[in-house]
XYZ file of C-alpha atoms in Angstrom:
245
model
C 113.738 90.472 -35.112
C 114.304 88.595 -31.775
C 113.906 91.642 -29.551
C 110.807 92.643 -31.189
C 109.489 88.998 -31.028
C 110.082 89.137 -27.149
C 108.257 92.462 -27.034
C 105.392 91.355 -29.001
C 105.005 88.293 -26.939
C 105.140 90.173 -23.779
C 102.507 92.548 -24.825
C 100.116 89.843 -25.935
C 100.685 87.994 -22.771
C 99.970 91.284 -20.647
C 96.731 92.093 -22.716
C 95.528 88.488 -22.206
C 96.315 87.952 -18.431
C 95.211 91.211 -17.536
C 91.562 90.594 -18.675
C 91.300 87.059 -17.291
C 94.233 86.142 -15.258
C 92.870 82.552 -14.539
C 91.868 81.465 -17.945
C 93.505 78.805 -19.672
C 95.659 79.740 -23.009
C 93.549 79.306 -25.808
C 94.823 77.742 -29.222
C 93.241 80.864 -30.833
C 95.835 83.035 -28.733
C 98.687 80.877 -29.720
C 97.696 80.904 -33.476
C 97.356 84.686 -33.120
C 100.636 84.909 -31.899
C 102.207 82.866 -34.481
C 100.555 85.014 -37.108
C 101.932 88.047 -35.607
C 105.472 86.625 -35.603
C 105.002 85.690 -39.317
C 103.831 89.302 -39.934
C 106.874 90.599 -38.266
C 109.243 88.601 -40.721
C 107.314 89.234 -43.691
C 105.511 92.756 -43.300
C 107.185 95.070 -40.948
C 104.669 97.527 -41.365
C 101.701 95.385 -40.604
C 103.653 93.924 -37.572
C 104.059 97.452 -36.258
C 100.447 98.259 -36.613
C 99.579 94.952 -34.678
C 102.191 95.801 -32.268
C 100.662 99.051 -31.504
C 97.092 97.459 -31.286
C 98.363 95.163 -28.621
C 99.976 97.799 -26.931
C 96.781 99.608 -26.674
C 94.838 96.758 -25.437
C 97.395 96.008 -22.828
C 97.117 99.643 -21.521
C 93.418 99.429 -21.602
C 93.118 96.058 -19.727
C 95.807 97.316 -17.154
C 93.529 100.482 -16.543
C 90.491 98.361 -16.034
C 92.389 96.075 -13.770
C 94.046 98.404 -11.433
C 91.402 101.136 -11.680
C 87.888 99.489 -11.981
C 84.773 101.450 -12.445
C 82.793 102.353 -9.344
C 79.905 100.201 -8.520
C 76.930 100.876 -6.358
C 74.783 98.560 -4.229
C 71.127 99.368 -4.438
C 70.957 100.936 -0.987
C 73.547 103.577 -2.411
C 71.735 104.327 -5.564
C 70.556 108.066 -5.348
C 67.798 108.205 -7.781
C 64.807 105.875 -8.820
C 62.263 106.363 -11.434
C 58.920 105.047 -10.035
C 55.738 104.581 -11.831
C 52.542 106.286 -10.803
C 50.674 104.599 -7.816
C 47.594 102.561 -9.021
C 45.109 104.043 -6.844
C 42.406 101.755 -8.550
C 43.774 98.729 -6.858
C 41.735 98.520 -3.513
C 43.743 95.712 -2.326
C 47.049 97.148 -2.979
C 47.875 97.914 0.735
C 48.176 94.340 1.913
C 51.176 92.369 3.013
C 52.064 89.577 0.319
C 55.068 87.397 0.961
C 56.883 86.355 -1.939
C 57.010 82.877 -3.104
C 59.973 83.463 -5.588
C 62.699 83.785 -3.181
C 64.505 86.868 -1.770
C 67.926 86.841 -3.545
C 67.147 89.134 -6.238
C 63.720 90.519 -5.103
C 61.939 88.663 -7.779
C 58.368 89.290 -8.182
C 55.551 88.687 -10.853
C 54.651 92.410 -10.705
C 55.623 95.419 -8.737
C 55.033 95.222 -4.954
C 53.998 98.729 -4.292
C 52.860 99.856 -0.775
C 53.364 103.488 -1.179
C 50.958 105.672 0.935
C 49.565 102.845 2.814
C 48.555 102.738 6.476
C 49.950 99.341 7.872
C 50.714 100.534 11.417
C 51.110 97.840 13.775
C 50.817 95.142 10.968
C 52.167 91.640 11.557
C 54.559 90.705 9.028
C 56.794 88.248 10.838
C 58.825 85.965 8.499
C 57.414 87.514 5.408
C 59.440 87.795 2.259
C 58.815 91.654 1.298
C 61.786 91.625 -0.856
C 61.758 94.319 -3.590
C 58.874 96.246 -1.903
C 58.308 99.966 -2.663
C 57.358 102.316 0.279
C 57.111 105.991 0.176
C 55.051 107.908 2.782
C 54.126 104.592 4.155
C 53.019 104.010 7.899
C 54.369 100.848 9.170
C 54.878 101.941 12.774
C 55.147 99.465 15.593
C 55.049 96.871 12.937
C 56.428 93.452 13.621
C 58.887 92.153 11.056
C 60.762 89.723 13.017
C 62.796 87.465 10.753
C 61.171 89.180 7.600
C 63.361 89.669 4.342
C 63.477 93.167 2.828
C 66.403 92.771 0.249
C 66.414 95.440 -1.925
C 63.386 97.113 -0.462
C 62.712 100.870 -1.439
C 62.004 101.987 1.897
C 61.991 105.728 1.847
C 60.243 108.699 3.416
C 58.055 106.530 5.397
C 57.288 105.728 9.133
C 59.058 102.746 10.774
C 58.761 104.058 14.388
C 58.972 101.178 16.870
C 59.028 98.527 14.403
C 60.846 95.270 15.133
C 63.138 93.843 12.448
C 65.045 91.562 14.906
C 66.966 88.586 12.993
C 65.476 90.343 9.591
C 67.268 90.378 6.254
C 67.273 94.152 5.189
C 70.262 93.939 2.738
C 70.825 96.563 -0.209
C 67.744 98.671 0.799
C 67.469 102.301 1.408
C 65.686 104.000 4.412
C 66.494 107.475 2.995
C 64.493 110.209 4.783
C 62.808 107.615 6.726
C 61.634 107.846 10.748
C 63.369 104.940 12.522
C 62.749 106.221 16.015
C 63.057 103.294 18.420
C 63.211 100.505 15.533
C 64.985 97.373 16.760
C 67.394 96.044 14.166
C 68.841 93.444 16.660
C 70.738 90.614 14.806
C 69.432 91.958 11.395
C 71.362 91.906 8.452
C 71.989 95.237 6.903
C 74.741 95.219 4.357
C 74.948 97.712 1.804
C 71.548 99.458 3.131
C 71.412 103.223 3.291
C 70.217 105.279 6.255
C 71.123 108.531 4.687
C 69.016 111.383 6.074
C 66.817 108.878 8.292
C 66.042 109.591 11.605
C 67.552 106.595 13.780
C 67.110 108.077 17.190
C 66.777 105.537 20.024
C 67.156 102.820 17.365
C 68.806 99.460 18.317
C 71.424 97.878 16.062
C 72.673 95.418 18.744
C 74.474 92.296 16.868
C 73.293 93.549 13.401
C 75.486 92.632 10.595
C 76.763 96.011 9.127
C 79.823 96.394 6.494
C 82.705 98.516 7.672
C 81.985 101.167 5.177
C 78.084 101.148 5.939
C 79.033 101.675 9.630
C 81.095 104.831 8.906
C 78.190 106.037 7.038
C 75.851 105.193 9.784
C 77.918 106.804 12.486
C 77.828 110.097 10.627
C 74.209 110.326 11.023
C 73.627 112.993 13.580
C 70.399 111.353 14.794
C 72.248 108.280 15.990
C 71.877 108.685 19.579
C 69.645 107.861 22.723
C 68.624 104.660 24.245
C 65.968 102.045 22.852
C 62.779 102.352 25.053
C 62.198 98.629 24.445
C 65.546 96.973 24.858
C 67.498 99.711 26.788
C 70.354 99.593 24.146
C 72.293 102.583 23.971
C 71.794 103.561 20.119
C 75.243 104.811 19.178
C 77.153 102.067 21.095
C 74.898 99.248 19.582
C 76.029 100.521 16.089
C 79.661 99.908 16.974
C 80.410 103.617 16.633
C 83.710 104.099 18.562
C 83.226 106.871 21.214
C 85.130 110.223 20.625
C 86.124 108.916 17.159
C 85.116 111.501 14.052
C 83.495 109.831 11.130
């Protein structure tokens, strides 16, 4: 029985530590182990069943620990289901800075700027987190130091817009035109530029994760020179010359 006790103890330890390696040992776990040892002595069949269950839990915990389920940031999410545009709201196409903080794009209602013409708008330092834009024209807009966390910024016109020092994390520009756009010193972590036209854009000193840089450098439109800053587009994104991405 000693060998079986050791085996059971190891399986229980593995199943517990795999799920929460830093959790303190609880009295419940000790009590359960004691009960299992008692069952081993009094009822071998019950002990074998508990041993099998412990082994299954251990295997499952190890699988989750070493092969976690894939997760996607908002910018990499492929599909979104959006509600119909409220065309009856005549004041809809106006920039409104959120007063609830940008961390989770919290708002009291949906911030919908789809199909709005806001070319040249001045939105410097605005908190526009969680904004929805499709077929929106914000070309030549001033978004310096603005916040666009979790922004849905697809199939829109951002040509010549200035995002200097802006926070544009976990957003998606899929299918948008960003020709000549400036992202100098902007935070662009987990933001997708898949299918976007970034010709002549400037990414100088922007914060982009290694994985995001690889995806950006694969974009065939990442070329040219920004007409305002003179920065080389591809070099500004830290794409290594001659490297295949």
